Short mmCIF file of C-alpha atoms and ligand atoms in Angstrom, two decimals:
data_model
loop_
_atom_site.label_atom_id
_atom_site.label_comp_id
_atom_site.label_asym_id
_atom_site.label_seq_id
_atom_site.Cartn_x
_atom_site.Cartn_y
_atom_site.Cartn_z
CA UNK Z 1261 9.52 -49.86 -22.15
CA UNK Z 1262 9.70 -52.49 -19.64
CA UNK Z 1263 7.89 -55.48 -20.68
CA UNK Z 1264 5.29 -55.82 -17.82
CA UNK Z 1265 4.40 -51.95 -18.34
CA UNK Z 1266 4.16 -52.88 -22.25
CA UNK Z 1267 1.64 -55.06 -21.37
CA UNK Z 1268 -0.26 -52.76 -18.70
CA UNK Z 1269 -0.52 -50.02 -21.33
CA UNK Z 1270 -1.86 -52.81 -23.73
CA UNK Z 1271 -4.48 -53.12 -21.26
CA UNK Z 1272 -5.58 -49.71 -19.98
CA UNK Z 1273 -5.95 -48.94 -23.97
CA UNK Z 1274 -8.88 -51.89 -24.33
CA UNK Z 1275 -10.39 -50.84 -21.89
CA UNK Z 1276 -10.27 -47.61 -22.45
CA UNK Z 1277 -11.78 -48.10 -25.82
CA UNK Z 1278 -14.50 -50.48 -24.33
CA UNK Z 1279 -15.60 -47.14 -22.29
CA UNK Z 1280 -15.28 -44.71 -25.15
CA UNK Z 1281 -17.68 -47.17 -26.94
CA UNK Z 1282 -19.94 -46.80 -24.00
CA UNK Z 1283 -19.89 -43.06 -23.42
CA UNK Z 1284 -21.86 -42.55 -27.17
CA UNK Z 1285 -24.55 -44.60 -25.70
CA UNK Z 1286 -25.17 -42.96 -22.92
CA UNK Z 1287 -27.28 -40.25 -24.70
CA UNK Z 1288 -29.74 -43.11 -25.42
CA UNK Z 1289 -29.50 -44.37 -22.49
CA UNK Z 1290 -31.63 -41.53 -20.60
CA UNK Z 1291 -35.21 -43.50 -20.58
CA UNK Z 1292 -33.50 -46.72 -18.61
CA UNK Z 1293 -32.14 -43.90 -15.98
CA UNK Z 1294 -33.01 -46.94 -13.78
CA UNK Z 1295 -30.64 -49.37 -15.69
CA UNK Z 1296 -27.91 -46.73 -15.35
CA UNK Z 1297 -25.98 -48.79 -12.07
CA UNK Z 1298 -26.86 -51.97 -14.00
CA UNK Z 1299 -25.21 -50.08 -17.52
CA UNK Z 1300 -22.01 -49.00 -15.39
CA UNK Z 1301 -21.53 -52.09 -13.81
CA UNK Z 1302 -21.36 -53.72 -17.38
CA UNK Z 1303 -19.07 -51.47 -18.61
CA UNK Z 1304 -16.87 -51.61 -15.35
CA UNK Z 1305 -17.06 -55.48 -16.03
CA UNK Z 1306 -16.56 -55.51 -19.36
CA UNK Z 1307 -13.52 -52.88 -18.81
CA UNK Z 1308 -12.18 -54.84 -16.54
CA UNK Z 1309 -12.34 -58.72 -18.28
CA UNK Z 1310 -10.37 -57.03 -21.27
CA UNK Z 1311 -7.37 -56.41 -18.60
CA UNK Z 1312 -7.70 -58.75 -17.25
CA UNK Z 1313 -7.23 -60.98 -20.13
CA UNK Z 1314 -4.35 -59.01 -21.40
CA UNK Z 1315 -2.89 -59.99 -18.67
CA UNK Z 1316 -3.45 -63.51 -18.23
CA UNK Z 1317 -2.73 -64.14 -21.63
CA UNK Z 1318 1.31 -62.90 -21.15
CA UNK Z 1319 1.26 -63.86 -17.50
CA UNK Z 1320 -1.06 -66.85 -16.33
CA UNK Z 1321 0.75 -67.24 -13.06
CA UNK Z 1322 0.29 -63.48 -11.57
CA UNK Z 1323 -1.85 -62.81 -8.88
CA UNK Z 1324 -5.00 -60.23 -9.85
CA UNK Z 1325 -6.46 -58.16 -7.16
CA UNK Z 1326 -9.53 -56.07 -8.88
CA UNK Z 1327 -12.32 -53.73 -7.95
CA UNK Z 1328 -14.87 -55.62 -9.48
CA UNK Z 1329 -13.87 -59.52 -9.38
CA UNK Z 1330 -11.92 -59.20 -6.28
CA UNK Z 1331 -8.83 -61.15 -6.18
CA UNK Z 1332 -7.60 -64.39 -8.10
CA UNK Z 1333 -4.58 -66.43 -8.47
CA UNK Z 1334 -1.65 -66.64 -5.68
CA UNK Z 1335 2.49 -65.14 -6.72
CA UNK Z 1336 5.06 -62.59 -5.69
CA UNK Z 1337 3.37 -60.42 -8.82
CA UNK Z 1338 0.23 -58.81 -8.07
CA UNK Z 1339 -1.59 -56.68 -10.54
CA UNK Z 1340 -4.12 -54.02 -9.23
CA UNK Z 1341 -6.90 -53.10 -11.45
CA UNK Z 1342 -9.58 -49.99 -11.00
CA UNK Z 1343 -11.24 -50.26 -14.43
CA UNK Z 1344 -13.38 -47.37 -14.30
CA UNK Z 1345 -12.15 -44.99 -11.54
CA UNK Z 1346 -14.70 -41.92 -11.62
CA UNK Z 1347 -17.64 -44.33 -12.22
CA UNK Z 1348 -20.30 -41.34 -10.85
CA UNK Z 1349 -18.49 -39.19 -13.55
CA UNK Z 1350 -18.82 -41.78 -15.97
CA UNK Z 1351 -22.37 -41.59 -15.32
CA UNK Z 1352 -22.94 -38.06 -15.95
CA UNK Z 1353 -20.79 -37.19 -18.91
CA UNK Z 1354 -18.76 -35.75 -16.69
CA UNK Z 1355 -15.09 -36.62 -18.61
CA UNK Z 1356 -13.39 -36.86 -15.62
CA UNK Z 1357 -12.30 -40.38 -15.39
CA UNK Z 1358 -9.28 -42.99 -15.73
CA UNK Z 1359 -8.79 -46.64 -15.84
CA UNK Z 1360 -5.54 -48.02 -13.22
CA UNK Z 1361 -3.31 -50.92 -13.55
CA UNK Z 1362 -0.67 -51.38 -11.20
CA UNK Z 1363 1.92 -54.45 -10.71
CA UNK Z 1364 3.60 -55.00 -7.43
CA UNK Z 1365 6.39 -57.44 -7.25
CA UNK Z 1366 7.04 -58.89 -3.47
CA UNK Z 1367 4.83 -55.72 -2.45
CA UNK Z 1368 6.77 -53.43 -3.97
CA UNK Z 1369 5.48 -50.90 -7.09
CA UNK Z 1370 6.80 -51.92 -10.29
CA UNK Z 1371 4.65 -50.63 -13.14
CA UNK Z 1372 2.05 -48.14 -13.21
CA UNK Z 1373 -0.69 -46.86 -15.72
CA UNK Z 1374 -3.49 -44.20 -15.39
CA UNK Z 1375 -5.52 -43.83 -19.21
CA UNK Z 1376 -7.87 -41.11 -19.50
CA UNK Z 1377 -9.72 -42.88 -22.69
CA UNK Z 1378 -11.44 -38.79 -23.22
CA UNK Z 1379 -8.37 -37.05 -23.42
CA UNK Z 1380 -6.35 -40.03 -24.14
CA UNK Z 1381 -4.01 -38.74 -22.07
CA UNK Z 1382 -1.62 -41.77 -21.13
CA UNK Z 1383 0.40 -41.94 -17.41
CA UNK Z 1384 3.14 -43.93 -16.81
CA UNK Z 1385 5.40 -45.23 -13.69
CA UNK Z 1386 8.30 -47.54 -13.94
CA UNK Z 1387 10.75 -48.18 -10.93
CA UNK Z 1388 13.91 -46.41 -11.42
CA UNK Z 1389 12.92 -44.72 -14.72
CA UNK Z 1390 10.75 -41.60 -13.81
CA UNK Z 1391 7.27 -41.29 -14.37
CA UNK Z 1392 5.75 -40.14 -18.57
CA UNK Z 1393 2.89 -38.28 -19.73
CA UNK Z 1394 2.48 -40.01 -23.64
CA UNK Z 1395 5.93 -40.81 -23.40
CA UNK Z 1396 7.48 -37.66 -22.02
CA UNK Z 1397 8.92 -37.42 -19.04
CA UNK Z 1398 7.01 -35.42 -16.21
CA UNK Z 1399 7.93 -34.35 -12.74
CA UNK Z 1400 5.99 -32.73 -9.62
CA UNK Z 1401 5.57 -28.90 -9.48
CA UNK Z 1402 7.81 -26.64 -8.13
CA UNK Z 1403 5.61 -24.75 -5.43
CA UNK Z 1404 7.15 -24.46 -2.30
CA UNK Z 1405 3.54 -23.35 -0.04
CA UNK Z 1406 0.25 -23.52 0.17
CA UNK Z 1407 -0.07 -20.32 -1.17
CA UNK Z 1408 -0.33 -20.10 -4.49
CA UNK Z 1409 -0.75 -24.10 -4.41
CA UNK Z 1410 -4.17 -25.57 -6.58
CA UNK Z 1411 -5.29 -28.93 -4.13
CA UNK Z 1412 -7.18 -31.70 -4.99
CA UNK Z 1413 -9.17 -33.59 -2.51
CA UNK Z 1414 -11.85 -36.10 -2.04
CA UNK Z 1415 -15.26 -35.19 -0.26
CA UNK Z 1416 -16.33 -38.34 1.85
CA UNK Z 1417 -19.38 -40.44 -0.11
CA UNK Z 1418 -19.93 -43.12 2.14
CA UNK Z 1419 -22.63 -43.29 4.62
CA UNK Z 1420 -19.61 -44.55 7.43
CA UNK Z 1421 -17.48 -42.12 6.66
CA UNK Z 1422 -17.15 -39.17 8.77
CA UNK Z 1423 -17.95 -35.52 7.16
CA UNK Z 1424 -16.95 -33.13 10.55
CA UNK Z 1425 -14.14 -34.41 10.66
CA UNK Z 1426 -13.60 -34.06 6.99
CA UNK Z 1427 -14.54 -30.69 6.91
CA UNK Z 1428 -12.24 -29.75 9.80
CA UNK Z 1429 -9.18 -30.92 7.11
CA UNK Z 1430 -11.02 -28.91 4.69
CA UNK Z 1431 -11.32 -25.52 6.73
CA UNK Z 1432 -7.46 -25.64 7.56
CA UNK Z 1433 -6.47 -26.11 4.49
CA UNK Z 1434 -8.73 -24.64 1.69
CA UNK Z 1435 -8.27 -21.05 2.82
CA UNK Z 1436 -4.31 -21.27 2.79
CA UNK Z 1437 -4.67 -22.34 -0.72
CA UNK Z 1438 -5.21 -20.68 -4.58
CA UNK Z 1439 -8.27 -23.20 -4.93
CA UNK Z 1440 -9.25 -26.65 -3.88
CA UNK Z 1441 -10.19 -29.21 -7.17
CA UNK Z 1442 -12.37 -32.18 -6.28
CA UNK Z 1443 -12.95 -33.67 -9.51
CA UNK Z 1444 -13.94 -37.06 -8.70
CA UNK Z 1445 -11.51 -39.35 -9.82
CA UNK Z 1446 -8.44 -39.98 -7.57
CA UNK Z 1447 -6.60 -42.01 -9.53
CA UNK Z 1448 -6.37 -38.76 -12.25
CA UNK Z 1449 -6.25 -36.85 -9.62
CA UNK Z 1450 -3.05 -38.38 -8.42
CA UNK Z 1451 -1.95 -38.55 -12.39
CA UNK Z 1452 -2.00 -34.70 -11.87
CA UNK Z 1453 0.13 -34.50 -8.93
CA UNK Z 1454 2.85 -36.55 -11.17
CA UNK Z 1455 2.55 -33.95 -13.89
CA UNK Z 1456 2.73 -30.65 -11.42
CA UNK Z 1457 -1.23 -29.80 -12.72
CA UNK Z 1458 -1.88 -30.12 -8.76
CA UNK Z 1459 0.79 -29.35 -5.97
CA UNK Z 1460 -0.81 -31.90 -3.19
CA UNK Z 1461 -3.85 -33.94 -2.79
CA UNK Z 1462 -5.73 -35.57 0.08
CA UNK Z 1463 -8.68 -37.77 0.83
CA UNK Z 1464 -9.63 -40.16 3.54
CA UNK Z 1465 -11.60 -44.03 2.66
CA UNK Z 1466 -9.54 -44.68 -0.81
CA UNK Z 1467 -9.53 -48.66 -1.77
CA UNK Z 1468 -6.07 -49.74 -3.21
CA UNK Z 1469 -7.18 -50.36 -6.85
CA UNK Z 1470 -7.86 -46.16 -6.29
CA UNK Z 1471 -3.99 -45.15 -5.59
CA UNK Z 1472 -1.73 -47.90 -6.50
CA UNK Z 1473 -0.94 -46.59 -10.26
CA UNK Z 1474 -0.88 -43.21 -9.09
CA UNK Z 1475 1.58 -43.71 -6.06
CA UNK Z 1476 4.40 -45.26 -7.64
CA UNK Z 1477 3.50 -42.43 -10.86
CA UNK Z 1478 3.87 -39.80 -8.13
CA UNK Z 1479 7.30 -41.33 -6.77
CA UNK Z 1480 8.54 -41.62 -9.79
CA UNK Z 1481 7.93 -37.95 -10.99
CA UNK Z 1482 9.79 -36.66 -7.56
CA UNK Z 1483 6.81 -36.65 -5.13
CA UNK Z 1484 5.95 -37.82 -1.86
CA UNK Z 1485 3.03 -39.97 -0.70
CA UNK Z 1486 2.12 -41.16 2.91
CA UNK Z 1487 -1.09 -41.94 5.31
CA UNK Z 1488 -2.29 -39.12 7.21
CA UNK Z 1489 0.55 -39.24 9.78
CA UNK Z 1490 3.20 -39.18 7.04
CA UNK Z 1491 3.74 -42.95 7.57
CA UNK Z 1492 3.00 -45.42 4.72
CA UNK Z 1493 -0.06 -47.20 5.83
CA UNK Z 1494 -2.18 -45.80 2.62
CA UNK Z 1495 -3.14 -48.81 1.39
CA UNK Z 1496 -4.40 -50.05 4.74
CA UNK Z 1497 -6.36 -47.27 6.19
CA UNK Z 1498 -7.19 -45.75 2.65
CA UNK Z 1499 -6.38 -42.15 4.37
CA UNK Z 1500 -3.61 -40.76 1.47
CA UNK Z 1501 -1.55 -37.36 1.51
CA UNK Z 1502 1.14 -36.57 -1.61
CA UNK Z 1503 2.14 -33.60 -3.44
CA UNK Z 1504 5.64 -32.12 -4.56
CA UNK Z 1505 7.83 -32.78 -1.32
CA UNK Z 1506 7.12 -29.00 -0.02
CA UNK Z 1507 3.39 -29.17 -0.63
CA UNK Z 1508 3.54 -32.46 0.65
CA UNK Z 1509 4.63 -31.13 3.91
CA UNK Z 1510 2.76 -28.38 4.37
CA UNK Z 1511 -0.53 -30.85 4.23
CA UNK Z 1512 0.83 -32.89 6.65
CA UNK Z 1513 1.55 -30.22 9.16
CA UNK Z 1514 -1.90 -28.62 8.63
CA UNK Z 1515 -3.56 -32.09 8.55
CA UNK Z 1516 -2.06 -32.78 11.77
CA UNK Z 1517 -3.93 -30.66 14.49
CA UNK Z 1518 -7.50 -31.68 12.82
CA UNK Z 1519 -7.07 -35.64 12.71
CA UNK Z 1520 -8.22 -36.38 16.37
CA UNK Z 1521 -11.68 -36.32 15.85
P1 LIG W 1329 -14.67 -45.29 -8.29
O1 LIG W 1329 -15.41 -44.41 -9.20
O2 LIG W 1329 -13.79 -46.26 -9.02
O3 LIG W 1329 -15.53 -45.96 -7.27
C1 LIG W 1329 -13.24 -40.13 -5.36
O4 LIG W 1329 -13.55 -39.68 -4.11
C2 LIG W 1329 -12.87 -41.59 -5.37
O5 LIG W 1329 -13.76 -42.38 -4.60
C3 LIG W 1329 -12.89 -42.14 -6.77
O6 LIG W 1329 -11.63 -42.68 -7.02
C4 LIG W 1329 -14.02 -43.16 -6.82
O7 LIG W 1329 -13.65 -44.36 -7.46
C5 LIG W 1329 -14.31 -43.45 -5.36
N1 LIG W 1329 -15.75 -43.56 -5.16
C6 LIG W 1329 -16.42 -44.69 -4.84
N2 LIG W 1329 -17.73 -44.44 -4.71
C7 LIG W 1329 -17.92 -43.12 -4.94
C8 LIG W 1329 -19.07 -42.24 -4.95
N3 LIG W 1329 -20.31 -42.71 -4.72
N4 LIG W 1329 -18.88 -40.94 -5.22
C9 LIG W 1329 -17.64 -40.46 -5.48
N5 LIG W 1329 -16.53 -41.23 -5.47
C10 LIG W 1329 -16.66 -42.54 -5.22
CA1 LIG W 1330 -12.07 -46.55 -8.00
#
């Protein structure tokens, strides 16, 4: 294992840990309901200061860009950190979520890692050698439509974002499908795309720290991933589109006529 992903693994396993700690209190936790955003902001923190000293401690000099401390530190290496992606999840029980650590190196993807800390289910991306589910090698399905396909998608959740015009992706695509998934973490989400558990995904308003791991863990596995005009402005406009390279472009084409509004 490259050395850099050695020590991105080393980190999305503390944290993981710090939130499996967390999830057995949060039976107890039911009379502070009110504390609950203070609770998950802890654990978020706390998740995120264990990376974050992992990191530090083999590579002072790299530049950290993370949800909840923003960014620090100025070089060609840039980690990305989401340390609780599927915080509402989180929340509820709901074991739908994933810590994300990418490193980009002159802004390209190097190393990737999505941990589910339930399932302990770890996902791995390394440039130029494929993408691993615990080690073994996984690769995009093999569906070649919509039919038949399973999709995952994001609903929008922000007061700014714009739900017509979400919906009108949703009503061309949804019925051409075998189901639509919207679990609530797209960083697992795209983990699933890399392991063929989903054909194609698509969601509008992601923040880097959301995608980063899962892009290059998609690429990796044989997938595609662009913006919402098949371009590679993802990161800017947070608008993302990927599947196995025939999903991929059968979302694109049926994304296309609905984007205007
Ligand atoms: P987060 O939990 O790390 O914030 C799902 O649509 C994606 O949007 C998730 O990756 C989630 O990441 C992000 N998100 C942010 N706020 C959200 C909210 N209130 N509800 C659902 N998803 C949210
Ligand atoms: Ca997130």
């Amino acid at each position: 294992m490259h050395p850099m992903l050695n020590i991105a693994v080393r980190a999305a396993r503390r944290a993981g840990d710090i939130i499996n700690r967390s999830m057995d209190k949060l039976d107890s936790l039911d009379v502070v309901s009110k504390d609950h955003n203070d609770f998950v902001s802890a654990v978020d923190e706390a998740a995120e200061a264990a990376i974050i000293d992992t990191i530090k401690q083999a590579y002072p000099a790299h530049q950290i860009i993370a949800e909840e401390s923003g960014s620090q530190g100025d070089s060609d290496y840039v980690w990305i950190i989401d340390p609780l992606d599927g915080t509402t999840n989180f929340l509820h029980g709901f074991p739908q979520f994933a810590v994300s650590i990418a490193l980009k190196h002159q802004d390209k993807l190097q190393q990737a890692v999505i941990y589910d800390p339930v399932s302990q289910e770890l996902f791995t991306g390394s440039r130029g050698a494929g993408a691993q589910l615990n080690n073994r090698r996984i690769r995009v399905s093999h569906r070649k439509e919509l039919a038949g396909s399973l999709i995952g998608t994001g609903f929008p959740f922000r007061n700014d974002q714009d739900l017509d015009a979400y919906l009108d992706t949703f009503r061309a695509i949804a019925p051409k499908t075998a189901g639509i998934r919207r679990a609530g973490s797209a960083a697992l989400d795209l983990a699933y795309i890399a392991a063929g558990r989903l054909d194609g995904f698509w969601e509008f308003g992601l923040k880097p720290w959301d995608i980063a791991a899962g892009v290059l863990i998609i690429e990796e596995a044989g997938g595609l991933v662009s913006d919402m005009n098949g371009g590679n402005t993802y990161f800017e406009s947070g608008n993302i589109v990927c599947g196995n390279p025939k999903v991929f472009k059968a979302l694109l084409q049926n994304l296309r006529p609905h984007l205007g509004r």
